Short mmCIF file of C-alpha atoms in Angstrom, two decimals:
data_model
loop_
_atom_site.label_atom_id
_atom_site.label_comp_id
_atom_site.label_asym_id
_atom_site.label_seq_id
_atom_site.Cartn_x
_atom_site.Cartn_y
_atom_site.Cartn_z
CA MET I 19 0.09 0.16 -0.11
CA THR I 20 1.99 2.68 -1.24
CA LYS I 21 0.68 6.68 0.12
CA ILE I 22 2.77 9.50 -1.10
CA THR I 23 4.46 11.22 2.15
CA LYS I 24 3.49 15.10 2.37
CA PRO I 25 5.89 17.33 2.83
CA LEU I 26 5.92 20.20 5.44
CA LEU I 27 5.45 23.05 3.41
CA THR I 28 7.42 26.83 4.47
CA PHE I 29 5.16 29.90 4.49
CA TRP I 30 5.92 30.87 1.61
CA GLN I 31 4.56 27.87 -0.01
CA ILE I 32 1.49 28.10 1.69
CA VAL I 33 1.07 31.47 0.41
CA ASN I 34 1.64 31.27 -3.20
CA MET I 35 -0.69 27.97 -3.45
CA ASN I 36 -3.22 30.36 -1.70
CA VAL I 37 -2.87 32.65 -4.33
CA GLY I 38 -5.45 31.28 -6.45
CA PHE I 39 -7.89 31.99 -4.28
CA LEU I 40 -7.52 35.91 -4.52
CA GLY I 41 -8.80 35.65 -7.76
CA ILE I 42 -11.88 34.08 -7.14
CA GLN I 43 -12.91 36.26 -4.36
CA PHE I 44 -12.38 39.12 -6.00
CA SER I 45 -15.39 37.50 -8.51
CA PHE I 46 -16.89 36.96 -6.14
CA GLY I 47 -16.19 40.90 -4.88
CA LEU I 48 -17.06 42.52 -8.06
CA GLN I 49 -20.49 40.45 -8.29
CA GLN I 50 -21.20 41.79 -4.82
CA SER I 51 -20.51 45.19 -5.50
CA ASN I 52 -22.00 45.97 -8.68
CA MET I 53 -24.55 43.35 -10.06
CA SER I 54 -27.75 45.63 -8.52
CA PRO I 55 -26.36 48.69 -10.08
CA ILE I 56 -25.73 46.66 -13.37
CA TYR I 57 -29.08 45.60 -13.30
CA LYS I 58 -30.96 48.78 -12.51
CA TYR I 59 -28.53 50.73 -15.78
CA LEU I 60 -29.83 47.33 -17.98
CA GLY I 61 -33.38 48.34 -16.54
CA ALA I 62 -34.31 46.31 -13.29
CA SER I 63 -37.38 47.12 -11.09
CA GLU I 64 -35.48 47.17 -7.22
CA ALA I 65 -38.52 45.11 -6.40
CA ASN I 66 -37.11 42.16 -8.60
CA LEU I 67 -33.72 42.22 -7.78
CA PRO I 68 -33.42 39.84 -5.90
CA TYR I 69 -35.09 37.56 -8.63
CA LEU I 70 -32.29 37.94 -10.91
CA TRP I 71 -29.36 37.48 -7.71
CA LEU I 72 -30.85 33.51 -7.85
CA ALA I 73 -27.69 32.52 -9.85
CA GLY I 74 -25.31 32.49 -6.51
CA PRO I 75 -27.32 29.77 -4.09
CA ILE I 76 -29.08 27.74 -6.85
CA THR I 77 -25.42 26.90 -8.81
CA GLY I 78 -23.96 26.94 -5.35
CA LEU I 79 -26.57 24.87 -3.55
CA ILE I 80 -25.85 21.80 -7.16
CA VAL I 81 -22.37 22.69 -8.32
CA GLN I 82 -20.76 22.22 -5.41
CA PRO I 83 -21.29 18.93 -3.61
CA ILE I 84 -21.68 17.63 -7.80
CA ILE I 85 -17.92 18.75 -8.24
CA GLY I 86 -16.74 18.11 -5.12
CA ALA I 87 -17.71 14.58 -5.27
CA MET I 88 -16.53 14.04 -8.79
CA SER I 89 -12.70 15.23 -8.25
CA ASP I 90 -12.79 12.81 -5.44
CA ARG I 91 -12.98 10.42 -7.99
CA THR I 92 -11.17 11.90 -11.10
CA VAL I 93 -7.13 9.95 -12.11
CA SER I 94 -6.33 12.64 -15.10
CA ARG I 95 -3.02 12.98 -16.57
CA TRP I 96 -3.41 16.90 -15.05
CA GLY I 97 -3.79 15.61 -11.40
CA ARG I 98 -7.33 15.10 -9.38
CA ARG I 99 -8.33 18.19 -8.37
CA THR I 100 -6.68 20.66 -11.20
CA PRO I 101 -8.96 19.91 -14.53
CA TYR I 102 -11.57 20.65 -12.73
CA PHE I 103 -11.12 24.76 -11.07
CA LEU I 104 -8.63 25.45 -14.44
CA ILE I 105 -11.91 24.67 -16.45
CA GLY I 106 -13.75 26.78 -13.74
CA ALA I 107 -11.32 29.78 -14.03
CA VAL I 108 -10.91 29.99 -17.54
CA LEU I 109 -14.91 30.10 -17.06
CA CYS I 110 -14.73 32.43 -14.78
CA SER I 111 -12.79 35.31 -16.29
CA LEU I 112 -15.16 35.31 -20.14
CA GLY I 113 -18.04 36.27 -17.66
CA LEU I 114 -16.33 38.83 -15.81
CA PHE I 115 -14.81 39.91 -19.58
CA LEU I 116 -18.18 40.14 -20.97
CA MET I 117 -20.56 41.01 -17.86
CA PRO I 118 -20.10 44.76 -18.37
CA PHE I 119 -20.85 44.66 -21.60
CA SER I 120 -24.22 42.87 -21.38
CA PRO I 121 -27.00 44.73 -23.90
CA THR I 122 -29.45 43.60 -21.88
CA LEU I 123 -30.95 42.68 -18.63
CA TRP I 124 -31.46 39.15 -19.65
CA MET I 125 -27.24 38.46 -21.01
CA ALA I 126 -26.28 40.01 -17.89
CA ALA I 127 -28.86 37.57 -15.71
CA GLY I 128 -27.42 35.02 -17.75
CA LEU I 129 -23.97 35.74 -18.23
CA LEU I 130 -24.40 35.79 -13.96
CA TRP I 131 -25.28 32.36 -13.95
CA ILE I 132 -22.43 31.44 -15.77
CA LEU I 133 -19.77 33.89 -13.69
CA ASP I 134 -21.38 31.76 -10.47
CA ALA I 135 -21.31 27.91 -11.50
CA ALA I 136 -17.46 29.19 -13.00
CA SER I 137 -16.81 29.96 -9.27
CA ASN I 138 -18.09 27.48 -7.84
CA VAL I 139 -16.94 24.89 -9.96
CA THR I 140 -13.03 26.26 -8.53
CA MET I 141 -14.65 26.62 -5.14
CA GLU I 142 -15.18 22.84 -4.08
CA PRO I 143 -12.04 21.59 -5.43
CA TYR I 144 -9.49 24.78 -4.99
CA ARG I 145 -10.17 23.41 -0.92
CA ALA I 146 -9.88 19.97 -1.45
CA TYR I 147 -6.51 20.95 -3.01
CA ILE I 148 -5.05 23.24 -0.05
CA SER I 149 -6.18 19.93 2.13
CA ASP I 150 -4.17 17.17 -0.04
CA LYS I 151 -1.13 19.40 -0.12
CA LEU I 152 -1.16 19.90 3.65
CA GLN I 153 -0.35 17.88 6.55
CA PRO I 154 -2.99 18.04 8.96
CA SER I 155 -1.25 20.07 11.96
CA GLN I 156 -0.42 22.61 8.87
CA HIS I 157 -4.56 22.72 7.60
CA SER I 158 -5.30 25.37 10.33
CA ILE I 159 -2.36 27.94 8.73
CA GLY I 160 -3.76 26.89 5.90
CA PHE I 161 -7.23 27.19 5.76
CA LEU I 162 -6.74 30.65 7.96
CA THR I 163 -4.39 32.12 4.35
CA GLN I 164 -7.09 30.75 2.72
CA SER I 165 -9.26 32.49 5.07
CA ALA I 166 -6.75 36.28 4.73
CA PHE I 167 -6.88 35.44 0.85
CA THR I 168 -10.89 36.30 0.41
CA GLY I 169 -10.35 39.59 2.43
CA LEU I 170 -7.96 40.56 0.87
CA GLY I 171 -9.63 39.44 -3.15
CA GLN I 172 -12.82 41.03 -1.64
CA THR I 173 -11.47 44.36 -0.40
CA LEU I 174 -9.39 44.50 -3.86
CA ALA I 175 -12.61 44.31 -5.58
CA TYR I 176 -14.88 47.14 -3.81
CA LEU I 177 -11.66 49.53 -4.32
CA THR I 178 -11.01 49.05 -7.74
CA PRO I 179 -13.62 51.78 -9.09
CA SER I 180 -11.81 54.07 -6.75
CA LEU I 181 -9.09 53.59 -7.42
CA LEU I 182 -9.11 54.27 -11.08
CA VAL I 183 -10.74 56.94 -10.02
CA TYR I 184 -7.14 58.38 -8.62
CA ALA I 185 -5.44 57.09 -11.30
CA GLY I 186 -7.10 59.58 -13.29
CA MET I 187 -10.46 57.46 -14.90
CA ASP I 188 -13.48 59.94 -14.83
CA LYS I 189 -16.24 58.45 -12.45
CA ASP I 190 -18.81 59.72 -15.32
CA ALA I 191 -17.73 58.16 -18.25
CA VAL I 192 -20.27 55.80 -18.94
CA ASN I 193 -21.07 53.17 -21.66
CA ALA I 194 -24.40 53.60 -24.05
CA ASN I 195 -26.29 51.39 -21.54
CA HIS I 196 -25.13 53.83 -19.21
CA ILE I 197 -22.30 51.26 -16.95
CA PRO I 198 -19.35 53.32 -16.02
CA TYR I 199 -16.14 52.47 -17.68
CA ILE I 200 -13.88 52.52 -14.10
CA VAL I 201 -16.88 49.39 -13.84
CA ILE I 202 -16.10 47.59 -16.66
CA ILE I 203 -12.53 47.81 -16.51
CA ALA I 204 -12.96 46.30 -12.54
CA PHE I 205 -14.47 43.49 -14.93
CA MET I 206 -11.57 43.00 -17.30
CA MET I 207 -9.12 42.93 -14.19
CA GLY I 208 -10.64 40.80 -12.30
CA GLY I 209 -10.76 37.93 -15.87
CA VAL I 210 -7.45 38.82 -16.08
CA LEU I 211 -6.56 37.89 -11.90
CA SER I 212 -9.15 34.42 -11.85
CA ILE I 213 -7.27 32.90 -14.28
CA GLY I 214 -3.82 34.28 -13.50
CA SER I 215 -4.06 33.66 -10.07
CA ILE I 216 -5.32 29.88 -10.49
CA LEU I 217 -2.07 29.06 -13.18
CA TRP I 218 -0.10 30.75 -10.54
CA SER I 219 -0.71 28.66 -7.58
CA LEU I 220 -0.62 25.27 -9.99
CA LYS I 221 3.18 26.97 -10.69
CA THR I 222 4.59 27.05 -7.48
CA SER I 223 2.07 24.25 -6.50
CA PRO I 224 1.39 21.30 -8.31
CA GLU I 225 -0.83 18.95 -6.79
CA ILE I 226 0.70 15.56 -5.07
CA PRO I 227 0.75 12.94 -7.83
CA LEU I 228 -1.53 10.02 -7.01
CA SER I 229 0.21 6.75 -5.81
CA ALA I 230 -0.70 3.56 -7.67
CA HIS I 231 -3.40 2.68 -4.68
CA GLU I 232 -5.31 5.57 -3.91
CA ILE I 233 -5.71 5.67 -7.43
CA THR I 234 -6.45 1.53 -7.17
CA GLU I 235 -9.35 3.27 -4.28
CA ILE I 236 -10.58 5.83 -6.43
CA GLN I 237 -11.69 3.33 -9.38
CA ARG I 238 -13.20 0.84 -7.11
CA GLN I 239 -15.70 3.61 -5.82
CA PRO I 240 -19.23 3.06 -7.47
CA LYS I 241 -19.47 5.60 -10.58
CA GLY I 242 -23.10 6.03 -9.59
CA GLY I 243 -24.44 9.43 -7.08
CA LEU I 244 -27.02 6.44 -5.64
CA ALA I 245 -24.66 5.67 -3.14
CA THR I 246 -24.16 9.53 -2.21
CA ALA I 247 -27.48 10.60 -1.99
CA LYS I 248 -28.22 8.19 0.82
CA GLU I 249 -25.53 8.89 2.42
CA ILE I 250 -26.26 12.52 2.61
CA TYR I 251 -30.31 11.31 3.49
CA HIS I 252 -28.96 9.56 6.60
CA ALA I 253 -27.00 12.25 7.64
CA ILE I 254 -30.09 15.04 7.60
CA ILE I 255 -32.20 11.98 9.57
CA GLU I 256 -29.92 11.89 12.20
CA MET I 257 -28.32 15.46 12.58
CA PRO I 258 -27.06 16.64 15.81
CA VAL I 259 -29.43 19.04 17.44
CA THR I 260 -26.32 21.87 18.05
CA MET I 261 -26.68 21.31 13.77
CA LYS I 262 -30.28 22.11 13.80
CA GLN I 263 -30.20 24.93 16.19
CA LEU I 264 -27.35 26.35 13.97
CA ALA I 265 -29.77 25.97 11.21
CA VAL I 266 -32.12 28.37 12.54
CA VAL I 267 -29.27 30.87 12.98
CA LYS I 268 -27.94 31.06 9.72
CA LEU I 269 -31.40 31.54 8.66
CA PHE I 270 -31.05 34.75 10.38
CA GLN I 271 -27.92 35.74 9.53
CA TRP I 272 -27.93 34.45 5.68
CA TYR I 273 -30.97 35.70 4.51
CA ALA I 274 -29.56 39.46 6.19
CA MET I 275 -26.40 39.71 4.42
CA PHE I 276 -28.11 38.66 0.63
CA CYS I 277 -30.59 41.90 1.74
CA TYR I 278 -27.32 43.66 2.20
CA TRP I 279 -25.69 42.85 -0.63
CA GLN I 280 -28.75 43.50 -2.87
CA TYR I 281 -29.94 46.54 -1.89
CA ILE I 282 -26.58 49.00 0.32
CA MET I 283 -25.86 50.59 -2.87
CA LEU I 284 -29.60 51.48 -3.95
CA SER I 285 -30.13 53.04 -0.24
CA LEU I 286 -27.05 54.65 -0.45
CA ALA I 287 -28.50 56.90 -2.92
CA LYS I 288 -31.80 57.54 -1.23
CA THR I 289 -29.78 58.36 1.51
CA ILE I 290 -26.17 59.99 0.82
CA TYR I 291 -26.90 61.61 -2.91
CA ASP I 292 -31.36 62.07 -2.65
CA THR I 293 -31.18 59.78 -6.24
CA ASN I 294 -32.70 56.46 -7.38
CA ASP I 295 -32.19 57.52 -10.80
CA GLN I 296 -29.51 55.29 -12.30
CA ALA I 297 -28.46 57.79 -15.22
CA SER I 298 -27.45 60.06 -12.41
CA VAL I 299 -24.10 61.20 -11.05
CA GLY I 300 -25.67 60.98 -7.42
CA PHE I 301 -26.28 57.38 -8.61
CA ARG I 302 -22.45 56.51 -9.70
CA ASP I 303 -21.05 58.19 -6.46
CA ALA I 304 -23.31 55.84 -4.52
CA GLY I 305 -21.36 52.90 -6.50
CA LEU I 306 -17.96 54.16 -5.89
CA LEU I 307 -18.82 54.59 -1.78
CA ASN I 308 -20.05 51.17 -1.49
CA GLY I 309 -16.93 50.04 -3.14
CA LYS I 310 -15.22 52.37 -0.50
CA ILE I 311 -16.80 50.81 2.02
CA GLY I 312 -16.97 47.23 1.11
CA ALA I 313 -13.61 47.23 0.88
CA PHE I 314 -13.37 48.44 5.05
CA TYR I 315 -15.25 46.23 6.63
CA ASN I 316 -13.80 43.24 4.60
CA PHE I 317 -10.38 44.73 5.82
CA VAL I 318 -12.03 44.93 9.25
CA ALA I 319 -13.10 40.92 9.03
CA PHE I 320 -9.33 40.65 7.54
CA ILE I 321 -7.99 41.60 11.19
CA GLY I 322 -11.04 41.13 12.88
CA ALA I 323 -10.79 37.71 12.26
CA PHE I 324 -7.21 37.09 13.98
CA ALA I 325 -9.28 39.11 17.46
CA LEU I 326 -11.79 36.93 17.36
CA ILE I 327 -9.25 34.14 18.48
CA PRO I 328 -8.47 35.42 22.06
CA MET I 329 -12.18 36.65 22.25
CA ALA I 330 -13.73 33.25 21.38
CA ARG I 331 -10.77 31.25 23.65
CA ARG I 332 -12.35 33.35 26.61
CA TYR I 333 -15.86 32.99 26.24
CA GLY I 334 -16.83 30.83 23.78
CA ALA I 335 -18.00 30.56 20.30
CA LYS I 336 -21.47 31.01 21.07
CA TYR I 337 -21.08 34.08 22.79
CA SER I 338 -18.15 35.56 20.76
CA HIS I 339 -20.83 35.19 17.77
CA ALA I 340 -23.49 36.39 19.55
CA VAL I 341 -21.85 39.55 20.18
CA CYS I 342 -20.65 40.11 16.57
CA LEU I 343 -23.81 39.89 14.99
CA SER I 344 -25.76 41.78 17.98
CA LEU I 345 -23.43 44.36 16.91
CA ALA I 346 -23.63 44.18 12.94
CA GLY I 347 -27.31 44.49 13.61
CA ILE I 348 -27.41 47.32 15.36
CA GLY I 349 -24.45 48.99 13.18
CA MET I 350 -26.27 48.28 9.92
CA TYR I 351 -30.24 49.46 11.17
CA CYS I 352 -28.43 53.00 11.91
CA ILE I 353 -27.03 53.27 8.62
CA PRO I 354 -30.06 54.70 6.84
CA MET I 355 -29.86 57.51 9.66
CA ILE I 356 -26.53 58.55 8.51
CA HIS I 357 -26.47 61.28 5.25
CA THR I 358 -22.48 61.83 5.95
CA PRO I 359 -19.68 59.32 4.34
CA TRP I 360 -17.20 59.47 6.55
CA LEU I 361 -19.97 58.73 9.31
CA LEU I 362 -20.55 54.98 7.42
CA LEU I 363 -16.93 53.99 8.28
CA LEU I 364 -18.47 53.16 12.70
CA PRO I 365 -20.81 50.64 11.24
CA MET I 366 -19.11 48.82 8.42
CA VAL I 367 -16.50 48.00 11.52
CA ALA I 368 -19.21 46.21 13.23
CA VAL I 369 -20.82 45.05 9.86
CA GLY I 370 -17.13 43.44 9.13
CA LEU I 371 -16.75 41.70 12.48
CA ALA I 372 -19.96 40.12 12.33
CA TRP I 373 -18.42 39.29 8.51
CA ALA I 374 -15.21 37.91 10.59
CA SER I 375 -17.52 35.80 12.85
CA ILE I 376 -19.94 34.00 10.48
CA MET I 377 -17.14 33.19 8.84
CA GLY I 378 -15.57 30.83 11.81
CA ASN I 379 -17.18 30.81 14.52
CA PRO I 380 -20.02 29.14 13.56
CA TYR I 381 -17.63 26.32 12.23
CA ILE I 382 -16.52 26.00 15.43
CA MET I 383 -19.44 25.11 17.20
CA LEU I 384 -19.76 22.88 14.40
CA ALA I 385 -16.75 20.73 14.80
CA GLY I 386 -18.00 20.12 18.45
CA SER I 387 -21.23 18.20 17.61
CA ILE I 388 -20.61 15.75 14.56
CA PRO I 389 -19.68 13.07 14.39
CA PRO I 390 -15.62 12.84 13.08
CA GLU I 391 -16.87 9.90 10.64
CA ARG I 392 -18.94 11.50 8.92
CA THR I 393 -17.26 15.66 9.17
CA GLY I 394 -17.42 15.99 5.09
CA VAL I 395 -21.19 14.99 4.54
CA TYR I 396 -21.89 17.29 7.79
CA MET I 397 -19.74 20.43 6.21
CA GLY I 398 -21.65 20.02 3.05
CA ILE I 399 -25.41 19.71 4.45
CA PHE I 400 -23.53 22.98 6.72
CA ASN I 401 -23.33 24.76 3.57
CA MET I 402 -26.40 23.93 1.88
CA PHE I 403 -27.42 26.28 5.51
CA ILE I 404 -25.90 29.37 3.54
CA VAL I 405 -27.50 29.23 0.02
CA ILE I 406 -31.20 27.94 1.01
CA PRO I 407 -31.69 30.66 3.36
CA MET I 408 -30.73 33.01 0.29
CA ILE I 409 -33.45 31.03 -2.12
CA ILE I 410 -35.78 31.55 0.93
CA GLN I 411 -34.80 35.60 0.81
CA ILE I 412 -34.75 35.87 -2.98
CA PHE I 413 -38.16 34.66 -3.80
CA THR I 414 -40.09 36.52 -0.29
CA LEU I 415 -38.55 39.88 -0.32
CA PRO I 416 -39.71 41.06 -3.59
CA LEU I 417 -43.66 39.60 -2.28
CA TYR I 418 -43.47 42.40 0.40
CA TYR I 419 -40.80 44.72 -0.52
CA ASP I 420 -44.08 47.41 -2.23
CA SER I 421 -46.31 46.46 0.45
CA TRP I 422 -44.57 46.11 3.59
CA LEU I 423 -41.13 48.04 2.74
CA ARG I 424 -43.23 50.21 1.09
CA GLY I 425 -40.00 50.15 -1.71
CA ASN I 426 -38.12 51.85 -0.15
CA PRO I 427 -34.15 50.26 0.12
CA GLU I 428 -33.80 51.56 3.33
CA ASN I 429 -36.70 49.72 4.96
CA VAL I 430 -34.84 46.76 3.63
CA ILE I 431 -31.06 47.99 5.11
CA ARG I 432 -33.27 48.54 8.82
CA LEU I 433 -34.91 44.70 7.89
CA ALA I 434 -30.99 42.69 7.80
CA GLY I 435 -30.50 44.50 10.68
CA ALA I 436 -33.27 43.44 12.71
CA LEU I 437 -32.35 39.93 11.22
CA LEU I 438 -29.08 39.71 12.63
CA VAL I 439 -30.24 40.56 15.81
CA CYS I 440 -32.04 37.17 15.34
CA ALA I 441 -29.88 35.44 15.05
CA ALA I 442 -27.57 36.67 17.32
CA ILE I 443 -30.52 35.19 19.91
CA ALA I 444 -31.23 32.56 17.74
CA VAL I 445 -27.24 31.89 19.12
CA SER I 446 -28.28 31.58 22.99
CA PHE I 447 -30.56 29.17 22.26
CA VAL I 448 -27.60 26.71 20.21
CA LYS I 449 -26.62 24.10 23.14
CA ILE I 450 -23.26 23.33 22.72
CA LYS I 451 -21.65 20.21 24.47
CA PRO I 452 -19.52 20.67 27.51
CA VAL I 453 -16.47 18.68 26.36
CA LEU I 454 -15.82 21.60 23.56
CA ARG I 455 -13.07 23.58 23.42
CA VAL I 456 -11.36 26.34 21.25
CA SER I 457 -8.75 26.29 21.42
#
């Protein structure tokens, strides 16, 4: 039984492995900060914006688990994971290049489906590639470095249009569909970064070749998806209580975050620039402002992830998460009351801390509640608790946007704040095993 011995990697080798994640997250950051205004430029109504964001959660729900399972069973001359995130990166780059040139709303929506599917094809095998390459003793620094590139990639994506303005580009120069040229250039830069960062990681850190025994084991595995489907079904039926309670928490927090990403730019246009006209200078200025505060809260999340480690050690992940969500909920609720741009940095500190906590503390709570032999399947199911709330938001918000929320994007941001507070309350009811220790 021959197995390839994994060498201990240096810090800079681990950094090079994770450079590819920079391009993936740059792409996601461009979508979060620009898709709602692009849809508005192309004539979408505010009430129907959630429907146009359906691509992300649906592709995440379907593509990631399927591609992850396929990559586990792949044997090729290029490796087990490499074919997937190379194909995904190429398609992602093409989607980014084409998106800002969309002449119609349906084309932009269709390209987002392709872009999100491509990003998800890349994402799951890339996470597995990190695990494949590292010894267990280096997993923490490997995935922590990946989290750092998440914050860095999204920070750069939000900030790029403003940096282009500082470099001398005219923020008011637009194409025939009123899409600013600084946004077009940002997407083209994302297209280059998407494929370039992946190629860098593959060049500096190629996959470890499979041993003869591993190839034999892969080839002996069932080819159909029935066995996997049965395992997922039984895991859901036997889901631990802690995980069920965390599902409620994630319902509130991810519904809230999707509300925020979809409507924050439209809210800023009204509260800071007193406009909802997508052809106005104020609307474009709101897009730049959203990029700046988005970059700021992602940078806070990057730093905050490290700062939350001692807090979680002392008070526990449960109460740390509740505090972060509460602060962010209050901060989001207050955003529509702010009419001076620099004051927005105050609630963004809380939003950044909550974003760092959302990406970490629930997984700490989950880890102590699931059986080790089912870690993989339960992590996959836990990812479903992210996209299902997004899908629910997409199909419910348009039903009450005009009636209950009075067709006002400011009220969507207030709703997001209230839901984060609800998530904080729900965290307090999560039962964690006494043996759980955060180290």
